[in-house]
Amino acid sequence: MTTTATAAIAMLFAANAASAAGQLNIYNWGDYTNPELIKKFEEKFDVKVTVTDYDSNDTALAKVRAGGHGFDVVVPSANYVQIWIKEGLLQEARPDQMENFKNVDERWVDVPWDPGRHYTVPWQWGLTGIGVNTSVYKGDINTSAIFLDPPEELAGKINVAPEMNDVLFATIKYFGGDWCTTDKDVLRKVRDKLVEAKTKWLAMDYSVTEKLPAGDYAAVYYWNGAIMRSRIKNADIKFGYPKEGFPYFMDSVALLKDAKNAENAKLFMNFIMDPENAALISAFAKYSNGIKGSEKFLQAEMQDAPELVVPAEFQPAGEFLASCEPDVQQLYTRIWTELQK
């Protein structure tokens, strides 16, 4: 980009900042948005922000597909972004041309789900792993056996994230398969194991940050930030990295095609790429954010948190969830539907 073009874009954002007013409607995962961040944005731009929660990628996609939702931005996971783009549900907001894009860590600029970041801005990233109350169970927690072949101490006290891809990923890896596999023998084992294991689970819900530290759950297969929040409340909670394989995720902010407040949405996208504001996002939900310089504004507890810093021995087991082909997704959805019965 030329210096003149960069200056012009910067002037445009300065003008917008001076004149911004009105509303912004955010559609985001539940318990994932820092009220302090929203307050700061509202005061800076004189914009009234409304945040509406959803509980899964599929819920968000179905709601927006149906139309008449009234939302301006959404926060899909990496393996869903291309679905949103291909279905024409997003505007090409061009965050790569925004003033604060220079702060995006190089690792997160040219990503497979949004090459060059023409549509999305990093929100948070993390992984799905194991949380265990070690006052209940003192064995190995670095394994998906915690929820797939539960030890006696944990049976009937387990919560599993109700997110199809995360659960199927870990189970496929448990049997030595590859993500997006169509191997019928592997998938039969996955289905049978999940149906069997579910009889030893207590729940599949999103209330981990309250129920795990309170002792209502003794173990979870869930997202690392929520488990860190639980550990802060209860020191007996420990995090495990499934050695068989675990999925990484990144959630990113995107501008909806039918947004009524598109300019305010773009202001918000630029706003969260400021390191101090990105740190507010992480401070609340306890996930990494993908913005350079934000670490200077983070609490000390996040600098070396065991839930966020993956030990070298487990790093090879981590893999980003890719988008599987539609026919593969149909196979996986059939397994997931059977599990819900």
Short mmCIF file of C-alpha atoms in Angstrom, two decimals:
data_model
loop_
_atom_site.label_atom_id
_atom_site.label_comp_id
_atom_site.label_asym_id
_atom_site.label_seq_id
_atom_site.Cartn_x
_atom_site.Cartn_y
_atom_site.Cartn_z
CA MET A 1 0.00 0.00 0.00
CA THR A 2 1.31 3.47 -0.82
CA THR A 3 2.06 6.08 1.82
CA THR A 4 -0.64 8.29 0.35
CA ALA A 5 -3.24 5.52 0.54
CA THR A 6 -2.26 4.71 4.13
CA ALA A 7 -2.58 8.37 5.10
CA ALA A 8 -5.98 8.59 3.43
CA ILE A 9 -7.28 5.57 5.33
CA ALA A 10 -5.95 6.95 8.61
CA MET A 11 -7.72 10.26 7.92
CA LEU A 12 -10.94 8.38 7.17
CA PHE A 13 -10.81 6.60 10.53
CA ALA A 14 -10.00 9.85 12.31
CA ALA A 15 -13.05 11.47 10.70
CA ASN A 16 -15.24 8.51 11.64
CA ALA A 17 -13.96 8.62 15.20
CA ALA A 18 -14.89 12.26 15.46
CA SER A 19 -18.40 11.80 14.10
CA ALA A 20 -19.35 8.31 15.23
CA ALA A 21 -22.64 7.94 17.04
CA GLY A 22 -25.57 5.59 17.05
CA GLN A 23 -25.63 1.87 17.69
CA LEU A 24 -23.64 -1.33 17.31
CA ASN A 25 -25.15 -4.80 17.68
CA ILE A 26 -22.63 -7.55 18.45
CA TYR A 27 -23.46 -11.25 18.17
CA ASN A 28 -20.85 -13.19 20.15
CA TRP A 29 -20.27 -16.33 22.17
CA GLY A 30 -21.69 -16.21 25.68
CA ASP A 31 -19.49 -15.06 28.57
CA TYR A 32 -16.84 -13.93 26.07
CA THR A 33 -17.11 -10.12 25.95
CA ASN A 34 -15.52 -7.88 28.56
CA PRO A 35 -18.05 -5.25 29.77
CA GLU A 36 -15.11 -2.87 30.37
CA LEU A 37 -14.17 -3.12 26.69
CA ILE A 38 -17.73 -2.27 25.65
CA LYS A 39 -17.93 0.64 28.06
CA LYS A 40 -14.64 2.05 26.78
CA PHE A 41 -15.80 1.81 23.15
CA GLU A 42 -19.18 3.40 23.95
CA GLU A 43 -17.56 6.34 25.72
CA LYS A 44 -14.92 6.89 23.04
CA PHE A 45 -17.30 6.87 20.07
CA ASP A 46 -20.68 7.74 21.61
CA VAL A 47 -22.10 4.46 20.35
CA LYS A 48 -24.64 2.36 22.22
CA VAL A 49 -23.54 -1.28 22.08
CA THR A 50 -25.82 -4.29 22.49
CA VAL A 51 -24.26 -7.74 22.92
CA THR A 52 -26.34 -10.84 22.19
CA ASP A 53 -24.96 -14.28 23.08
CA TYR A 54 -24.95 -17.55 21.17
CA ASP A 55 -23.80 -20.97 22.30
CA SER A 56 -22.31 -22.56 19.17
CA ASN A 57 -21.08 -21.83 15.66
CA ASP A 58 -24.09 -23.65 14.23
CA THR A 59 -26.53 -21.59 16.30
CA ALA A 60 -24.99 -18.33 15.07
CA LEU A 61 -24.93 -19.47 11.45
CA ALA A 62 -28.56 -20.61 11.50
CA LYS A 63 -29.73 -17.37 13.10
CA VAL A 64 -28.03 -15.15 10.53
CA ARG A 65 -29.02 -17.37 7.60
CA ALA A 66 -32.65 -16.93 8.63
CA GLY A 67 -32.40 -13.13 8.26
CA GLY A 68 -34.06 -10.39 10.27
CA HIS A 69 -31.51 -10.70 13.06
CA GLY A 70 -30.43 -7.05 13.38
CA PHE A 71 -26.78 -7.84 14.17
CA ASP A 72 -23.78 -5.96 12.79
CA VAL A 73 -20.85 -8.20 13.71
CA VAL A 74 -20.41 -11.88 14.51
CA VAL A 75 -17.47 -13.86 15.93
CA PRO A 76 -17.16 -17.21 14.09
CA SER A 77 -14.45 -19.77 14.68
CA ALA A 78 -11.74 -20.28 12.07
CA ASN A 79 -13.21 -23.47 10.64
CA TYR A 80 -16.53 -21.69 10.00
CA VAL A 81 -15.28 -18.42 8.48
CA GLN A 82 -15.12 -19.78 4.93
CA ILE A 83 -18.70 -21.04 5.25
CA TRP A 84 -19.84 -17.52 6.12
CA ILE A 85 -17.85 -16.05 3.22
CA LYS A 86 -18.99 -18.58 0.62
CA GLU A 87 -22.64 -18.11 1.60
CA GLY A 88 -22.32 -14.36 1.10
CA LEU A 89 -23.10 -13.52 4.73
CA LEU A 90 -20.10 -11.24 5.33
CA GLN A 91 -18.92 -7.90 3.96
CA GLU A 92 -15.33 -7.55 2.87
CA ALA A 93 -14.53 -5.02 5.61
CA ARG A 94 -10.81 -4.86 4.68
CA PRO A 95 -9.36 -4.78 8.20
CA ASP A 96 -5.97 -5.16 6.50
CA GLN A 97 -6.33 -1.50 5.48
CA MET A 98 -7.28 -0.24 8.94
CA GLU A 99 -4.93 1.88 11.03
CA ASN A 100 -4.38 -0.67 13.80
CA PHE A 101 -3.84 -3.68 11.54
CA LYS A 102 -0.10 -3.15 12.01
CA ASN A 103 -0.57 -4.59 15.50
CA VAL A 104 -1.78 -8.00 14.35
CA ASP A 105 0.84 -10.65 15.06
CA GLU A 106 2.34 -11.91 11.80
CA ARG A 107 1.25 -15.44 12.73
CA TRP A 108 -2.38 -14.37 12.36
CA VAL A 109 -2.20 -12.21 9.21
CA ASP A 110 -2.17 -14.64 6.30
CA VAL A 111 -4.43 -17.34 7.73
CA PRO A 112 -6.03 -20.13 5.65
CA TRP A 113 -9.58 -19.16 6.59
CA ASP A 114 -9.11 -15.49 5.61
CA PRO A 115 -5.91 -14.94 3.58
CA GLY A 116 -4.58 -11.45 4.20
CA ARG A 117 -7.48 -10.67 6.55
CA HIS A 118 -9.92 -9.07 4.13
CA TYR A 119 -12.91 -10.06 6.26
CA THR A 120 -11.97 -10.72 9.88
CA VAL A 121 -10.08 -9.35 12.87
CA PRO A 122 -8.59 -11.61 15.60
CA TRP A 123 -10.68 -11.82 18.77
CA GLN A 124 -9.21 -14.68 20.79
CA TRP A 125 -7.53 -18.01 20.25
CA GLY A 126 -6.96 -21.05 22.39
CA LEU A 127 -7.48 -24.79 22.56
CA THR A 128 -9.78 -27.46 23.90
CA GLY A 129 -8.35 -29.60 26.68
CA ILE A 130 -8.99 -31.29 29.99
CA GLY A 131 -9.83 -29.72 33.32
CA VAL A 132 -9.78 -31.90 36.43
CA ASN A 133 -10.39 -31.32 40.11
CA THR A 134 -7.29 -33.01 41.50
CA SER A 135 -8.83 -33.38 44.93
CA VAL A 136 -11.12 -35.95 43.28
CA TYR A 137 -8.73 -37.61 40.82
CA LYS A 138 -4.92 -37.75 41.04
CA GLY A 139 -4.06 -39.79 37.94
CA ASP A 140 -2.89 -38.78 34.46
CA ILE A 141 -4.96 -35.88 33.11
CA ASN A 142 -3.09 -35.41 29.82
CA THR A 143 -5.39 -37.74 27.92
CA SER A 144 -8.84 -37.74 26.33
CA ALA A 145 -9.49 -40.92 28.30
CA ILE A 146 -10.65 -38.56 31.07
CA PHE A 147 -13.95 -38.14 29.21
CA LEU A 148 -13.88 -41.08 26.75
CA ASP A 149 -12.86 -43.84 29.18
CA PRO A 150 -13.43 -42.11 32.52
CA PRO A 151 -11.75 -43.46 35.64
CA GLU A 152 -14.14 -44.56 38.35
CA GLU A 153 -13.49 -41.44 40.46
CA LEU A 154 -14.77 -39.19 37.69
CA ALA A 155 -17.63 -41.21 36.22
CA GLY A 156 -20.91 -39.33 36.48
CA LYS A 157 -19.13 -36.04 37.29
CA ILE A 158 -17.96 -34.97 33.80
CA ASN A 159 -19.04 -32.10 31.57
CA VAL A 160 -18.22 -32.09 27.86
CA ALA A 161 -18.34 -29.02 25.63
CA PRO A 162 -21.44 -29.25 23.40
CA GLU A 163 -19.46 -28.37 20.27
CA MET A 164 -19.46 -31.10 17.62
CA ASN A 165 -16.10 -30.46 15.94
CA ASP A 166 -14.11 -30.19 19.18
CA VAL A 167 -15.55 -33.43 20.54
CA LEU A 168 -15.22 -35.40 17.30
CA PHE A 169 -11.67 -34.12 16.74
CA ALA A 170 -10.47 -35.44 20.11
CA THR A 171 -12.28 -38.74 19.66
CA ILE A 172 -10.97 -39.33 16.13
CA LYS A 173 -7.45 -38.61 17.38
CA TYR A 174 -8.03 -40.97 20.32
CA PHE A 175 -8.39 -43.79 17.78
CA GLY A 176 -5.40 -42.67 15.73
CA GLY A 177 -7.40 -41.12 12.92
CA ASP A 178 -6.93 -37.85 11.06
CA TRP A 179 -9.33 -34.91 11.21
CA CYS A 180 -11.76 -34.92 8.27
CA THR A 181 -11.28 -38.68 7.86
CA THR A 182 -13.99 -40.68 6.10
CA ASP A 183 -12.59 -44.01 7.28
CA LYS A 184 -15.73 -45.97 8.19
CA ASP A 185 -13.94 -48.23 10.69
CA VAL A 186 -12.55 -45.23 12.59
CA LEU A 187 -15.87 -43.38 12.53
CA ARG A 188 -17.73 -46.47 13.75
CA LYS A 189 -15.36 -46.66 16.71
CA VAL A 190 -15.82 -42.93 17.33
CA ARG A 191 -19.61 -43.23 17.32
CA ASP A 192 -19.67 -46.28 19.57
CA LYS A 193 -17.19 -44.78 22.03
CA LEU A 194 -19.05 -41.48 22.32
CA VAL A 195 -22.42 -43.19 22.85
CA GLU A 196 -20.86 -45.40 25.52
CA ALA A 197 -18.92 -42.60 27.19
CA LYS A 198 -21.93 -40.29 27.38
CA THR A 199 -23.52 -42.63 29.93
CA LYS A 200 -20.70 -41.58 32.29
CA TRP A 201 -21.07 -37.84 31.71
CA LEU A 202 -23.13 -35.55 33.87
CA ALA A 203 -23.73 -32.81 31.32
CA MET A 204 -22.89 -31.17 28.01
CA ASP A 205 -23.23 -27.47 28.74
CA TYR A 206 -21.48 -24.10 29.03
CA SER A 207 -21.56 -23.50 32.79
CA VAL A 208 -17.96 -24.58 33.47
CA THR A 209 -16.67 -21.35 35.02
CA GLU A 210 -19.23 -21.71 37.81
CA LYS A 211 -19.72 -25.45 38.22
CA LEU A 212 -16.15 -26.74 37.90
CA PRO A 213 -14.66 -24.59 40.70
CA ALA A 214 -17.77 -25.14 42.84
CA GLY A 215 -17.31 -28.93 42.67
CA ASP A 216 -20.45 -29.68 40.66
CA TYR A 217 -18.18 -31.10 37.95
CA ALA A 218 -15.03 -33.06 38.74
CA ALA A 219 -13.72 -33.02 35.17
CA VAL A 220 -14.41 -31.29 31.86
CA TYR A 221 -13.41 -31.40 28.24
CA TYR A 222 -13.57 -27.69 27.52
CA TRP A 223 -11.77 -24.54 26.42
CA ASN A 224 -8.55 -23.53 28.16
CA GLY A 225 -9.57 -19.97 29.10
CA ALA A 226 -12.66 -21.14 30.97
CA ILE A 227 -10.60 -23.75 32.79
CA MET A 228 -8.08 -21.07 33.78
CA ARG A 229 -10.92 -18.95 35.19
CA SER A 230 -12.02 -22.01 37.16
CA ARG A 231 -8.51 -22.63 38.49
CA ILE A 232 -8.27 -19.03 39.70
CA LYS A 233 -11.34 -19.73 41.85
CA ASN A 234 -10.21 -23.20 42.96
CA ALA A 235 -6.52 -24.13 43.09
CA ASP A 236 -7.34 -27.86 42.89
CA ILE A 237 -8.33 -27.43 39.23
CA LYS A 238 -5.53 -28.49 36.87
CA PHE A 239 -5.30 -28.38 33.07
CA GLY A 240 -4.38 -31.33 30.89
CA TYR A 241 -3.28 -31.50 27.24
CA PRO A 242 -4.66 -34.63 25.56
CA LYS A 243 -1.57 -36.40 24.25
CA GLU A 244 -3.63 -38.18 21.59
CA GLY A 245 -4.49 -34.84 19.99
CA PHE A 246 -6.29 -31.59 20.76
CA PRO A 247 -7.74 -28.79 18.60
CA TYR A 248 -6.68 -25.17 18.48
CA PHE A 249 -9.22 -22.51 17.60
CA MET A 250 -9.30 -18.83 16.72
CA ASP A 251 -12.47 -16.75 16.84
CA SER A 252 -12.51 -13.59 14.72
CA VAL A 253 -14.79 -10.56 14.43
CA ALA A 254 -16.53 -10.21 11.06
CA LEU A 255 -18.88 -7.61 9.56
CA LEU A 256 -22.24 -8.98 8.47
CA LYS A 257 -23.42 -8.34 4.92
CA ASP A 258 -26.74 -6.85 6.06
CA ALA A 259 -25.31 -4.80 8.96
CA LYS A 260 -27.28 -1.60 9.62
CA ASN A 261 -24.33 0.00 11.45
CA ALA A 262 -21.42 -0.97 9.22
CA GLU A 263 -19.26 2.07 9.92
CA ASN A 264 -19.54 1.62 13.68
CA ALA A 265 -18.71 -2.05 13.18
CA LYS A 266 -15.53 -1.10 11.31
CA LEU A 267 -14.61 1.30 14.10
CA PHE A 268 -15.00 -1.57 16.55
CA MET A 269 -12.83 -3.86 14.43
CA ASN A 270 -10.07 -1.24 14.35
CA PHE A 271 -10.56 -0.54 18.08
CA ILE A 272 -9.93 -4.14 19.15
CA MET A 273 -6.65 -4.27 17.21
CA ASP A 274 -5.23 -1.68 19.63
CA PRO A 275 -2.98 -3.63 22.06
CA GLU A 276 -4.49 -2.11 25.21
CA ASN A 277 -8.01 -2.95 24.06
CA ALA A 278 -7.04 -6.46 22.96
CA ALA A 279 -5.64 -6.98 26.47
CA LEU A 280 -9.07 -6.14 27.89
CA ILE A 281 -10.57 -8.93 25.78
CA SER A 282 -8.04 -11.46 27.13
CA ALA A 283 -8.22 -10.21 30.72
CA PHE A 284 -11.89 -11.17 30.89
CA ALA A 285 -12.06 -14.55 29.16
CA LYS A 286 -8.41 -15.63 29.72
CA TYR A 287 -7.51 -16.50 26.14
CA SER A 288 -4.69 -15.21 23.95
CA ASN A 289 -5.68 -12.52 21.44
CA GLY A 290 -3.25 -12.35 18.51
CA ILE A 291 -2.32 -8.66 18.88
CA LYS A 292 1.33 -7.66 19.30
CA GLY A 293 2.08 -5.54 22.34
CA SER A 294 -1.03 -6.58 24.27
CA GLU A 295 1.09 -8.63 26.66
CA LYS A 296 2.33 -5.39 28.26
CA PHE A 297 -1.21 -4.73 29.49
CA LEU A 298 -2.04 -8.25 30.68
CA GLN A 299 -2.12 -9.39 34.29
CA ALA A 300 0.96 -11.25 35.47
CA GLU A 301 -1.15 -14.38 35.98
CA MET A 302 -1.56 -14.72 32.21
CA GLN A 303 2.13 -14.49 31.32
CA ASP A 304 2.97 -18.08 32.25
CA ALA A 305 -0.44 -19.65 32.89
CA PRO A 306 -0.28 -23.46 32.48
CA GLU A 307 -3.51 -23.33 30.48
CA LEU A 308 -2.04 -20.90 27.94
CA VAL A 309 1.60 -21.97 27.60
CA VAL A 310 1.65 -25.38 25.92
CA PRO A 311 4.50 -27.58 27.21
CA ALA A 312 6.97 -28.59 24.50
CA GLU A 313 6.13 -32.27 24.88
CA PHE A 314 2.47 -31.67 23.96
CA GLN A 315 2.92 -29.10 21.18
CA PRO A 316 3.02 -31.74 18.40
CA ALA A 317 -0.40 -33.01 19.52
CA GLY A 318 -2.10 -29.68 18.78
CA GLU A 319 -3.73 -28.99 15.41
CA PHE A 320 -5.93 -26.23 14.07
CA LEU A 321 -9.45 -27.33 13.24
CA ALA A 322 -9.84 -27.18 9.46
CA SER A 323 -13.12 -26.98 7.58
CA CYS A 324 -14.03 -30.44 6.32
CA GLU A 325 -15.79 -30.98 3.00
CA PRO A 326 -19.62 -30.96 3.13
CA ASP A 327 -19.91 -34.74 2.67
CA VAL A 328 -17.54 -35.27 5.61
CA GLN A 329 -19.49 -32.80 7.73
CA GLN A 330 -22.64 -34.78 6.97
CA LEU A 331 -21.01 -37.95 8.29
CA TYR A 332 -19.92 -36.15 11.44
CA THR A 333 -23.32 -34.55 11.92
CA ARG A 334 -24.96 -37.99 11.83
CA ILE A 335 -22.67 -39.17 14.61
CA TRP A 336 -23.36 -35.99 16.61
CA THR A 337 -27.13 -36.33 16.12
CA GLU A 338 -27.01 -39.90 17.40
CA LEU A 339 -25.06 -38.72 20.45
CA GLN A 340 -27.78 -36.19 21.27
CA LYS A 341 -30.52 -38.86 21.49
#
